[in-house]
PDB file of C-alpha atoms in Angstrom:
ATOM      1  CA  UNK A  14      10.006   0.316 -14.795  1.00 74.00           C
ATOM      2  CA  UNK A  15      12.435  -2.243 -13.745  1.00 89.00           C
ATOM      3  CA  UNK A  16      11.215  -5.024 -12.254  1.00 94.00           C
ATOM      4  CA  UNK A  17      13.543  -4.376  -9.037  1.00 94.00           C
ATOM      5  CA  UNK A  18      11.585  -1.220  -8.301  1.00 96.00           C
ATOM      6  CA  UNK A  19      10.031  -1.583  -4.655  1.00 96.00           C
ATOM      7  CA  UNK A  20       6.239  -2.036  -4.294  1.00 97.00           C
ATOM      8  CA  UNK A  21       4.864   0.806  -2.014  1.00 98.00           C
ATOM      9  CA  UNK A  22       2.345  -0.016   0.685  1.00 97.00           C
ATOM     10  CA  UNK A  23       0.300   2.730   2.663  1.00 96.00           C
ATOM     11  CA  UNK A  24      -2.425   2.702   5.332  1.00 93.00           C
ATOM     12  CA  UNK A  25      -3.079   4.568   8.516  1.00 86.00           C
ATOM     13  CA  UNK A  26      -1.236   2.262  10.873  1.00 78.00           C
ATOM     14  CA  UNK A  27      -0.913  -1.225  11.638  1.00 78.00           C
ATOM     15  CA  UNK A  28      -3.728  -2.575   9.485  1.00 80.00           C
ATOM     16  CA  UNK A  29      -1.819  -2.631   6.116  1.00 87.00           C
ATOM     17  CA  UNK A  30       0.744  -5.149   7.560  1.00 87.00           C
ATOM     18  CA  UNK A  31      -1.822  -7.926   7.114  1.00 87.00           C
ATOM     19  CA  UNK A  32      -1.636  -6.674   3.041  1.00 92.00           C
ATOM     20  CA  UNK A  33       1.905  -6.493   3.366  1.00 91.00           C
ATOM     21  CA  UNK A  34       2.630  -9.701   4.787  1.00 89.00           C
ATOM     22  CA  UNK A  35       0.183 -11.484   2.263  1.00 93.00           C
ATOM     23  CA  UNK A  36       2.281  -9.815  -0.221  1.00 95.00           C
ATOM     24  CA  UNK A  37       5.515 -10.996   0.949  1.00 92.00           C
ATOM     25  CA  UNK A  38       4.328 -14.460   1.446  1.00 92.00           C
ATOM     26  CA  UNK A  39       3.318 -14.627  -2.287  1.00 95.00           C
ATOM     27  CA  UNK A  40       6.101 -12.657  -3.700  1.00 95.00           C
ATOM     28  CA  UNK A  41       8.983 -13.121  -1.681  1.00 93.00           C
ATOM     29  CA  UNK A  42      11.465 -11.586  -4.006  1.00 94.00           C
ATOM     30  CA  UNK A  43       9.666  -8.178  -4.157  1.00 96.00           C
ATOM     31  CA  UNK A  44      11.316  -5.001  -2.351  1.00 95.00           C
ATOM     32  CA  UNK A  45       8.863  -3.954   0.033  1.00 95.00           C
ATOM     33  CA  UNK A  46       8.330   0.042   1.410  1.00 96.00           C
ATOM     34  CA  UNK A  47       5.891   0.326   3.845  1.00 94.00           C
ATOM     35  CA  UNK A  48       4.238   3.633   4.993  1.00 95.00           C
ATOM     36  CA  UNK A  49       1.928   3.496   8.255  1.00 91.00           C
ATOM     37  CA  UNK A  50       0.457   7.018   8.702  1.00 93.00           C
ATOM     38  CA  UNK A  51       0.726   6.307  12.346  1.00 89.00           C
ATOM     39  CA  UNK A  52       0.269  10.309  13.292  1.00 90.00           C
ATOM     40  CA  UNK A  53      -3.359  10.362  11.538  1.00 90.00           C
ATOM     41  CA  UNK A  54      -4.634   6.626  12.397  1.00 82.00           C
ATOM     42  CA  UNK A  55      -7.603   5.918  12.090  1.00 82.00           C
ATOM     43  CA  UNK A  56      -8.643   6.847   8.872  1.00 87.00           C
ATOM     44  CA  UNK A  57     -11.787   5.451   9.375  1.00 83.00           C
ATOM     45  CA  UNK A  58     -13.122   8.764  11.143  1.00 84.00           C
ATOM     46  CA  UNK A  59     -11.656  11.240   9.081  1.00 91.00           C
ATOM     47  CA  UNK A  60     -12.995  13.365   6.556  1.00 93.00           C
ATOM     48  CA  UNK A  61     -12.436  12.509   2.610  1.00 92.00           C
ATOM     49  CA  UNK A  62     -10.759  15.471   2.502  1.00 96.00           C
ATOM     50  CA  UNK A  63      -8.325  14.474   4.965  1.00 95.00           C
ATOM     51  CA  UNK A  64      -7.404  11.345   3.902  1.00 95.00           C
ATOM     52  CA  UNK A  65      -6.854  12.499   0.318  1.00 96.00           C
ATOM     53  CA  UNK A  66      -4.285  15.045   1.672  1.00 96.00           C
ATOM     54  CA  UNK A  67      -2.666  12.365   3.444  1.00 96.00           C
ATOM     55  CA  UNK A  68      -2.674   9.836   0.672  1.00 97.00           C
ATOM     56  CA  UNK A  69      -1.024  12.639  -1.604  1.00 97.00           C
ATOM     57  CA  UNK A  70       1.351  13.535   1.057  1.00 96.00           C
ATOM     58  CA  UNK A  71       2.579   9.513   1.668  1.00 97.00           C
ATOM     59  CA  UNK A  72       2.491   9.372  -2.824  1.00 97.00           C
ATOM     60  CA  UNK A  73       4.997  11.656  -2.919  1.00 96.00           C
ATOM     61  CA  UNK A  74       7.009   9.662  -0.573  1.00 95.00           C
ATOM     62  CA  UNK A  75       6.663   6.351  -2.559  1.00 97.00           C
ATOM     63  CA  UNK A  76       7.303   8.404  -5.813  1.00 97.00           C
ATOM     64  CA  UNK A  77      10.883   9.552  -4.526  1.00 95.00           C
ATOM     65  CA  UNK A  78      11.430   5.840  -3.583  1.00 94.00           C
ATOM     66  CA  UNK A  79      10.872   4.767  -7.190  1.00 96.00           C
ATOM     67  CA  UNK A  80       8.161   2.150  -6.489  1.00 97.00           C
ATOM     68  CA  UNK A  81       6.961   0.478  -9.501  1.00 98.00           C
ATOM     69  CA  UNK A  82       3.331  -0.063  -7.877  1.00 98.00           C
ATOM     70  CA  UNK A  83       1.341   2.271  -4.651  1.00 98.00           C
ATOM     71  CA  UNK A  84      -1.121   0.380  -3.152  1.00 98.00           C
ATOM     72  CA  UNK A  85      -3.411   1.872  -0.909  1.00 97.00           C
ATOM     73  CA  UNK A  86      -3.853  -0.947   1.950  1.00 95.00           C
ATOM     74  CA  UNK A  87      -6.342   1.034   3.558  1.00 92.00           C
ATOM     75  CA  UNK A  88     -10.440   0.647   2.791  1.00 90.00           C
ATOM     76  CA  UNK A  89     -10.929   4.365   4.198  1.00 90.00           C
ATOM     77  CA  UNK A  90      -8.335   5.816   1.985  1.00 94.00           C
ATOM     78  CA  UNK A  91      -9.024   3.553  -1.280  1.00 94.00           C
ATOM     79  CA  UNK A  92     -12.727   4.823  -1.018  1.00 92.00           C
ATOM     80  CA  UNK A  93     -12.065   7.670  -0.165  1.00 93.00           C
ATOM     81  CA  UNK A  94      -8.686   8.926  -2.370  1.00 96.00           C
ATOM     82  CA  UNK A  95      -8.053   6.482  -5.349  1.00 97.00           C
ATOM     83  CA  UNK A  96      -9.296   7.880  -8.163  1.00 96.00           C
ATOM     84  CA  UNK A  97      -7.167  11.348  -6.826  1.00 97.00           C
ATOM     85  CA  UNK A  98      -4.219   9.371  -5.896  1.00 97.00           C
ATOM     86  CA  UNK A  99      -4.570   7.555  -9.517  1.00 97.00           C
ATOM     87  CA  UNK A 100      -4.860  11.220 -11.411  1.00 97.00           C
ATOM     88  CA  UNK A 101      -1.962  12.510  -9.275  1.00 97.00           C
ATOM     89  CA  UNK A 102       0.705   9.571  -9.955  1.00 97.00           C
ATOM     90  CA  UNK A 103      -0.763   9.180 -13.683  1.00 96.00           C
ATOM     91  CA  UNK A 104       1.587   6.707 -15.216  1.00 95.00           C
ATOM     92  CA  UNK A 105       4.738   6.894 -12.767  1.00 96.00           C
ATOM     93  CA  UNK A 106       3.523   4.281 -11.193  1.00 97.00           C
ATOM     94  CA  UNK A 107       0.132   1.698 -11.285  1.00 97.00           C
ATOM     95  CA  UNK A 108      -1.984   2.303  -8.231  1.00 98.00           C
ATOM     96  CA  UNK A 109      -3.748  -0.261  -6.838  1.00 98.00           C
ATOM     97  CA  UNK A 110      -6.579  -0.494  -4.075  1.00 97.00           C
ATOM     98  CA  UNK A 111      -7.913  -2.916  -1.633  1.00 95.00           C
ATOM     99  CA  UNK A 112     -11.758  -2.799  -2.559  1.00 95.00           C
ATOM    100  CA  UNK A 113     -11.351  -3.492  -6.369  1.00 97.00           C
ATOM    101  CA  UNK A 114      -9.898  -7.099  -6.009  1.00 97.00           C
ATOM    102  CA  UNK A 115     -12.405  -8.289  -3.480  1.00 96.00           C
ATOM    103  CA  UNK A 116     -15.400  -6.901  -5.702  1.00 97.00           C
ATOM    104  CA  UNK A 117     -14.000  -9.020  -8.722  1.00 97.00           C
ATOM    105  CA  UNK A 118     -13.719 -11.821  -5.858  1.00 97.00           C
ATOM    106  CA  UNK A 119     -17.227 -11.664  -4.890  1.00 97.00           C
ATOM    107  CA  UNK A 120     -18.438 -11.566  -8.650  1.00 97.00           C
ATOM    108  CA  UNK A 121     -16.842 -14.807  -9.585  1.00 97.00           C
ATOM    109  CA  UNK A 122     -18.033 -17.008  -6.516  1.00 97.00           C
ATOM    110  CA  UNK A 123     -21.073 -15.127  -5.301  1.00 97.00           C
ATOM    111  CA  UNK A 124     -23.480 -14.427  -7.507  1.00 97.00           C
ATOM    112  CA  UNK A 125     -26.858 -14.681  -6.299  1.00 98.00           C
ATOM    113  CA  UNK A 126     -25.513 -14.625  -2.433  1.00 98.00           C
ATOM    114  CA  UNK A 127     -26.187 -12.274   0.612  1.00 98.00           C
ATOM    115  CA  UNK A 128     -22.805 -11.009   1.720  1.00 98.00           C
ATOM    116  CA  UNK A 129     -22.244  -9.181   4.754  1.00 98.00           C
ATOM    117  CA  UNK A 130     -19.813  -6.065   5.228  1.00 97.00           C
ATOM    118  CA  UNK A 131     -18.189  -4.972   8.452  1.00 97.00           C
ATOM    119  CA  UNK A 132     -15.499  -1.654   8.073  1.00 94.00           C
ATOM    120  CA  UNK A 133     -15.099   1.750   9.576  1.00 90.00           C
ATOM    121  CA  UNK A 134     -17.604   4.639   9.105  1.00 91.00           C
ATOM    122  CA  UNK A 135     -16.048   6.218   6.206  1.00 88.00           C
ATOM    123  CA  UNK A 136     -16.068   3.106   4.349  1.00 91.00           C
ATOM    124  CA  UNK A 137     -19.282   2.047   4.824  1.00 94.00           C
ATOM    125  CA  UNK A 138     -20.464   5.744   4.692  1.00 92.00           C
ATOM    126  CA  UNK A 139     -18.962   6.246   1.688  1.00 92.00           C
ATOM    127  CA  UNK A 140     -21.427   3.239  -0.183  1.00 95.00           C
ATOM    128  CA  UNK A 141     -18.291   2.093  -2.321  1.00 94.00           C
ATOM    129  CA  UNK A 142     -18.575  -1.512  -1.960  1.00 96.00           C
ATOM    130  CA  UNK A 143     -22.578  -1.409  -2.768  1.00 96.00           C
ATOM    131  CA  UNK A 144     -21.991   0.676  -5.997  1.00 96.00           C
ATOM    132  CA  UNK A 145     -19.605  -1.547  -7.650  1.00 96.00           C
ATOM    133  CA  UNK A 146     -21.211  -4.754  -6.136  1.00 97.00           C
ATOM    134  CA  UNK A 147     -24.650  -3.553  -8.080  1.00 96.00           C
ATOM    135  CA  UNK A 148     -22.473  -2.473 -11.356  1.00 96.00           C
ATOM    136  CA  UNK A 149     -21.399  -6.208 -11.655  1.00 96.00           C
ATOM    137  CA  UNK A 150     -25.576  -6.937 -11.819  1.00 97.00           C
ATOM    138  CA  UNK A 151     -24.411 -10.547 -10.409  1.00 97.00           C
ATOM    139  CA  UNK A 152     -27.520 -10.468  -8.242  1.00 97.00           C
ATOM    140  CA  UNK A 153     -25.494 -10.257  -4.986  1.00 98.00           C
ATOM    141  CA  UNK A 154     -27.109  -8.564  -1.877  1.00 97.00           C
ATOM    142  CA  UNK A 155     -24.910  -6.475  -0.088  1.00 97.00           C
ATOM    143  CA  UNK A 156     -25.340  -6.265   4.241  1.00 98.00           C
ATOM    144  CA  UNK A 157     -23.116  -3.394   5.678  1.00 97.00           C
ATOM    145  CA  UNK A 158     -22.549  -2.489   9.184  1.00 97.00           C
ATOM    146  CA  UNK A 159     -20.235   0.169  10.542  1.00 96.00           C
ATOM    147  CA  UNK A 160     -17.611  -1.096  13.234  1.00 96.00           C
ATOM    148  CA  UNK A 161     -15.969   1.965  14.060  1.00 93.00           C
ATOM    149  CA  UNK A 162     -14.596   0.211  17.581  1.00 93.00           C
ATOM    150  CA  UNK A 163     -12.666  -2.579  16.054  1.00 92.00           C
ATOM    151  CA  UNK A 164      -9.893  -0.225  14.444  1.00 86.00           C
ATOM    152  CA  UNK A 165      -8.664   1.596  17.482  1.00 85.00           C
ATOM    153  CA  UNK A 166      -8.966  -1.412  19.455  1.00 87.00           C
ATOM    154  CA  UNK A 167      -6.700  -3.407  17.371  1.00 84.00           C
ATOM    155  CA  UNK A 168      -4.075  -0.891  17.169  1.00 77.00           C
ATOM    156  CA  UNK A 169      -3.724  -0.694  20.917  1.00 78.00           C
ATOM    157  CA  UNK A 170      -3.193  -4.428  21.039  1.00 76.00           C
ATOM    158  CA  UNK A 171      -6.700  -5.961  21.992  1.00 79.00           C
ATOM    159  CA  UNK A 172      -6.729  -8.972  19.790  1.00 75.00           C
ATOM    160  CA  UNK A 173      -7.167 -12.434  20.422  1.00 75.00           C
ATOM    161  CA  UNK A 174      -8.133 -10.834  24.066  1.00 77.00           C
ATOM    162  CA  UNK A 175     -11.499 -11.105  25.743  1.00 86.00           C
ATOM    163  CA  UNK A 176     -12.283  -7.743  25.650  1.00 87.00           C
ATOM    164  CA  UNK A 177     -11.790  -8.260  21.548  1.00 90.00           C
ATOM    165  CA  UNK A 178     -14.481 -11.244  21.807  1.00 92.00           C
ATOM    166  CA  UNK A 179     -16.928  -9.389  23.456  1.00 94.00           C
ATOM    167  CA  UNK A 180     -16.843  -6.124  21.162  1.00 95.00           C
ATOM    168  CA  UNK A 181     -16.606  -8.733  18.191  1.00 96.00           C
ATOM    169  CA  UNK A 182     -19.448 -10.630  19.429  1.00 96.00           C
ATOM    170  CA  UNK A 183     -21.612  -7.220  19.943  1.00 96.00           C
ATOM    171  CA  UNK A 184     -20.767  -6.273  16.468  1.00 98.00           C
ATOM    172  CA  UNK A 185     -21.799  -9.448  14.842  1.00 98.00           C
ATOM    173  CA  UNK A 186     -24.714  -9.966  16.932  1.00 97.00           C
ATOM    174  CA  UNK A 187     -26.516  -7.233  14.916  1.00 98.00           C
ATOM    175  CA  UNK A 188     -29.744  -7.906  13.156  1.00 97.00           C
ATOM    176  CA  UNK A 189     -28.134  -6.071   9.965  1.00 97.00           C
ATOM    177  CA  UNK A 190     -25.791  -8.954   9.378  1.00 98.00           C
ATOM    178  CA  UNK A 191     -28.590 -11.878  10.144  1.00 97.00           C
ATOM    179  CA  UNK A 192     -28.553 -14.753   6.888  1.00 97.00           C
ATOM    180  CA  UNK A 193     -25.275 -13.459   5.295  1.00 98.00           C
ATOM    181  CA  UNK A 194     -23.525 -16.460   3.592  1.00 97.00           C
ATOM    182  CA  UNK A 195     -20.040 -14.760   3.774  1.00 97.00           C
ATOM    183  CA  UNK A 196     -18.430 -11.679   5.466  1.00 98.00           C
ATOM    184  CA  UNK A 197     -16.104  -8.865   3.847  1.00 96.00           C
ATOM    185  CA  UNK A 198     -13.443  -7.785   6.308  1.00 94.00           C
ATOM    186  CA  UNK A 199     -13.620  -4.464   4.888  1.00 92.00           C
ATOM    187  CA  UNK A 200     -10.815  -2.981   7.063  1.00 89.00           C
ATOM    188  CA  UNK A 201      -7.266  -4.199   6.807  1.00 86.00           C
ATOM    189  CA  UNK A 202      -7.149  -4.115  10.278  1.00 85.00           C
ATOM    190  CA  UNK A 203      -9.516  -7.027  10.726  1.00 90.00           C
ATOM    191  CA  UNK A 204      -7.743 -10.276   9.492  1.00 87.00           C
ATOM    192  CA  UNK A 205      -6.150  -9.695  13.059  1.00 85.00           C
ATOM    193  CA  UNK A 206      -9.114 -10.559  14.461  1.00 91.00           C
ATOM    194  CA  UNK A 207     -10.631 -13.279  11.497  1.00 93.00           C
ATOM    195  CA  UNK A 208     -10.081 -16.117  14.152  1.00 93.00           C
ATOM    196  CA  UNK A 209     -12.137 -14.123  16.736  1.00 95.00           C
ATOM    197  CA  UNK A 210     -14.927 -13.976  14.149  1.00 96.00           C
ATOM    198  CA  UNK A 211     -14.790 -17.314  12.514  1.00 96.00           C
ATOM    199  CA  UNK A 212     -14.722 -18.460  16.328  1.00 95.00           C
ATOM    200  CA  UNK A 213     -18.272 -16.666  16.456  1.00 96.00           C
ATOM    201  CA  UNK A 214     -19.590 -17.788  13.432  1.00 97.00           C
ATOM    202  CA  UNK A 215     -18.556 -21.723  14.079  1.00 95.00           C
ATOM    203  CA  UNK A 216     -18.180 -22.267   9.790  1.00 93.00           C
ATOM    204  CA  UNK A 217     -21.518 -21.396   9.241  1.00 96.00           C
ATOM    205  CA  UNK A 218     -20.346 -17.827   7.368  1.00 97.00           C
ATOM    206  CA  UNK A 219     -17.296 -18.062   5.113  1.00 97.00           C
ATOM    207  CA  UNK A 220     -15.082 -15.076   6.858  1.00 97.00           C
ATOM    208  CA  UNK A 221     -13.286 -13.291   3.544  1.00 95.00           C
ATOM    209  CA  UNK A 222      -9.644 -12.392   4.225  1.00 87.00           C
ATOM    210  CA  UNK A 223      -9.334  -9.432   1.813  1.00 90.00           C
ATOM    211  CA  UNK A 224      -5.391  -9.585   2.219  1.00 91.00           C
ATOM    212  CA  UNK A 225      -4.463 -12.404   0.555  1.00 92.00           C
ATOM    213  CA  UNK A 226      -7.344 -11.333  -2.514  1.00 95.00           C
ATOM    214  CA  UNK A 227      -5.311  -8.059  -2.769  1.00 96.00           C
ATOM    215  CA  UNK A 228      -2.058 -10.037  -2.624  1.00 97.00           C
ATOM    216  CA  UNK A 229      -3.276 -12.555  -5.419  1.00 97.00           C
ATOM    217  CA  UNK A 230      -4.325  -9.596  -7.639  1.00 97.00           C
ATOM    218  CA  UNK A 231      -0.887  -7.587  -7.297  1.00 98.00           C
ATOM    219  CA  UNK A 232       0.567 -11.043  -8.442  1.00 98.00           C
ATOM    220  CA  UNK A 233      -1.290 -11.508 -11.118  1.00 98.00           C
ATOM    221  CA  UNK A 234      -0.958  -7.467 -12.483  1.00 98.00           C
ATOM    222  CA  UNK A 235       2.661  -7.871 -11.873  1.00 97.00           C
ATOM    223  CA  UNK A 236       3.229 -11.421 -13.675  1.00 97.00           C
ATOM    224  CA  UNK A 237       0.785  -9.890 -16.620  1.00 97.00           C
ATOM    225  CA  UNK A 238       3.110  -6.784 -16.993  1.00 97.00           C
ATOM    226  CA  UNK A 239       6.196  -8.957 -17.048  1.00 96.00           C
ATOM    227  CA  UNK A 240       7.185  -6.883 -13.710  1.00 96.00           C
ATOM    228  CA  UNK A 241       7.832  -9.386 -11.084  1.00 96.00           C
ATOM    229  CA  UNK A 242      10.933  -8.986  -9.540  1.00 95.00           C
ATOM    230  CA  UNK A 243      13.031 -12.764 -10.172  1.00 88.00           C
ATOM    231  CA  UNK A 244      16.109 -11.680  -7.911  1.00 85.00           C
ATOM    232  CA  UNK A 245      16.539 -13.288  -4.612  1.00 76.00           C
ATOM    233  CA  UNK A 246      17.896 -10.282  -2.625  1.00 71.00           C
ATOM    234  CA  UNK A 247      14.975  -8.335  -1.258  1.00 79.00           C
ATOM    235  CA  UNK A 248      14.402  -5.100   0.768  1.00 86.00           C
ATOM    236  CA  UNK A 249      11.949  -4.078   3.410  1.00 89.00           C
ATOM    237  CA  UNK A 250      11.731  -0.322   4.519  1.00 91.00           C
ATOM    238  CA  UNK A 251       8.960   0.703   6.753  1.00 90.00           C
ATOM    239  CA  UNK A 252       8.330   4.434   7.525  1.00 91.00           C
ATOM    240  CA  UNK A 253       5.733   5.688  10.140  1.00 91.00           C
ATOM    241  CA  UNK A 254       4.612   9.362  10.615  1.00 93.00           C
ATOM    242  CA  UNK A 255       4.858   9.038  14.005  1.00 90.00           C
ATOM    243  CA  UNK A 256       6.582   6.549  16.472  1.00 82.00           C
ATOM    244  CA  UNK A 257       4.370   4.117  18.176  1.00 72.00           C
ATOM    245  CA  UNK A 258       5.403   0.630  20.250  1.00 73.00           C
ATOM    246  CA  UNK A 259       2.223  -1.311  19.120  1.00 70.00           C
ATOM    247  CA  UNK A 260       3.221  -0.457  15.411  1.00 72.00           C
ATOM    248  CA  UNK A 261       7.120  -1.762  16.295  1.00 76.00           C
ATOM    249  CA  UNK A 262       5.664  -4.814  18.341  1.00 75.00           C
ATOM    250  CA  UNK A 263       3.060  -5.503  15.246  1.00 72.00           C
ATOM    251  CA  UNK A 264       5.834  -5.704  12.543  1.00 74.00           C
ATOM    252  CA  UNK A 265       7.504  -8.389  15.137  1.00 74.00           C
ATOM    253  CA  UNK A 266       4.263 -10.257  15.089  1.00 69.00           C
ATOM    254  CA  UNK A 267       3.783 -10.304  11.482  1.00 67.00           C
ATOM    255  CA  UNK A 268       7.331 -10.446   9.765  1.00 67.00           C
ATOM    256  CA  UNK A 269       9.150 -12.474  13.139  1.00 65.00           C
ATOM    257  CA  UNK A 270      12.360 -10.517  13.092  1.00 69.00           C
ATOM    258  CA  UNK A 271      13.299  -7.157  14.329  1.00 71.00           C
ATOM    259  CA  UNK A 272      11.793  -4.329  11.778  1.00 75.00           C
ATOM    260  CA  UNK A 273      13.662  -0.876  11.659  1.00 78.00           C
ATOM    261  CA  UNK A 274      10.686   1.856  11.626  1.00 82.00           C
ATOM    262  CA  UNK A 275      12.568   4.833  10.127  1.00 87.00           C
ATOM    263  CA  UNK A 276      10.202   8.091  11.347  1.00 88.00           C
ATOM    264  CA  UNK A 277       9.372  10.283   8.710  1.00 90.00           C
ATOM    265  CA  UNK A 278       6.865  13.032   9.540  1.00 89.00           C
ATOM    266  CA  UNK A 279       4.361  13.893   6.549  1.00 82.00           C
ATOM    267  CA  UNK A 280       4.227  17.643   7.204  1.00 73.00           C
ATOM    268  CA  UNK A 281       7.806  19.004   8.200  1.00 57.00           C
TER     269      UNK A 281
END
C-alpha cells in the first residue's frame, strides 16, 4: 500500500465533514476522498440492514479509488455496519469507525466517572457505546439520550440559531443527563452545535468533540503503520449520492474554499 493512497471518509451527509475537517487539519498532506450519502440521510432513523447496504455500496466506490483507509465517519453506520464492512473490505484497506477511538479515550481519561451520550436513535438503541464501555471495566457510568431532531436540524442549516438553541436546551434538560461530568457528542453532526452545547453547560460539563479524537486515532494508526503521506501535494474529492445546496454550503464553511461536488448515484 502506497503512502500517497487516499483516505476514504463517508457519512450520510454533512456530519462527516466535521471528521474530514479534523483529519485535514491534523494530516494536511493526506489525500482525502469524501462520500456524503445525501440521498439517504439521515442514517439515524434507518434500519441496520439499510445502513449496511448503503455502506457496502459506498465502500465499493472508495475501494475503486484505492483508499488505504476507509473511515466510517458516522456513528449510526459505525454501530450498524462496521463489522460487516471490515469483513467485506478484508485486507484491501484499513477500516476504522468513530466509536472505538472515543471509547478508548474515555477509558484512558474518565475512569469511575459519569458520562452522558447524545446521538441518533440508531446509535443509542444499539447500545454499542454501553457495551464497549462496560467491556473496559473502568467503572464508567453511561447515561444515553436519543436526540433525533438534531441531525436533520443541522442538515437544514439550523445551527448557531435561536431555533437550534431551543431544541438543544430541550434535550439537555432531560433528567437522563443529570449529574454527568462529560458529554459525548455521539453523532458527527453535533460538533457543529458544540458552541451552543457549551453555552448551555457553562463550563460545568466537558463536551467531547469526537471528531478530534477520531482524527488523532487515525494519525496514530498511519504513523505506526508507516503510511503517513510525506508529500506536500494533496487532493480532495467530494462525492454526493444526491446534490443538495446545504452540503455545498457546508463544505465552503468547513474548508474556506469552493469545493467541487461530484454527483455519484449509488443505485444506478
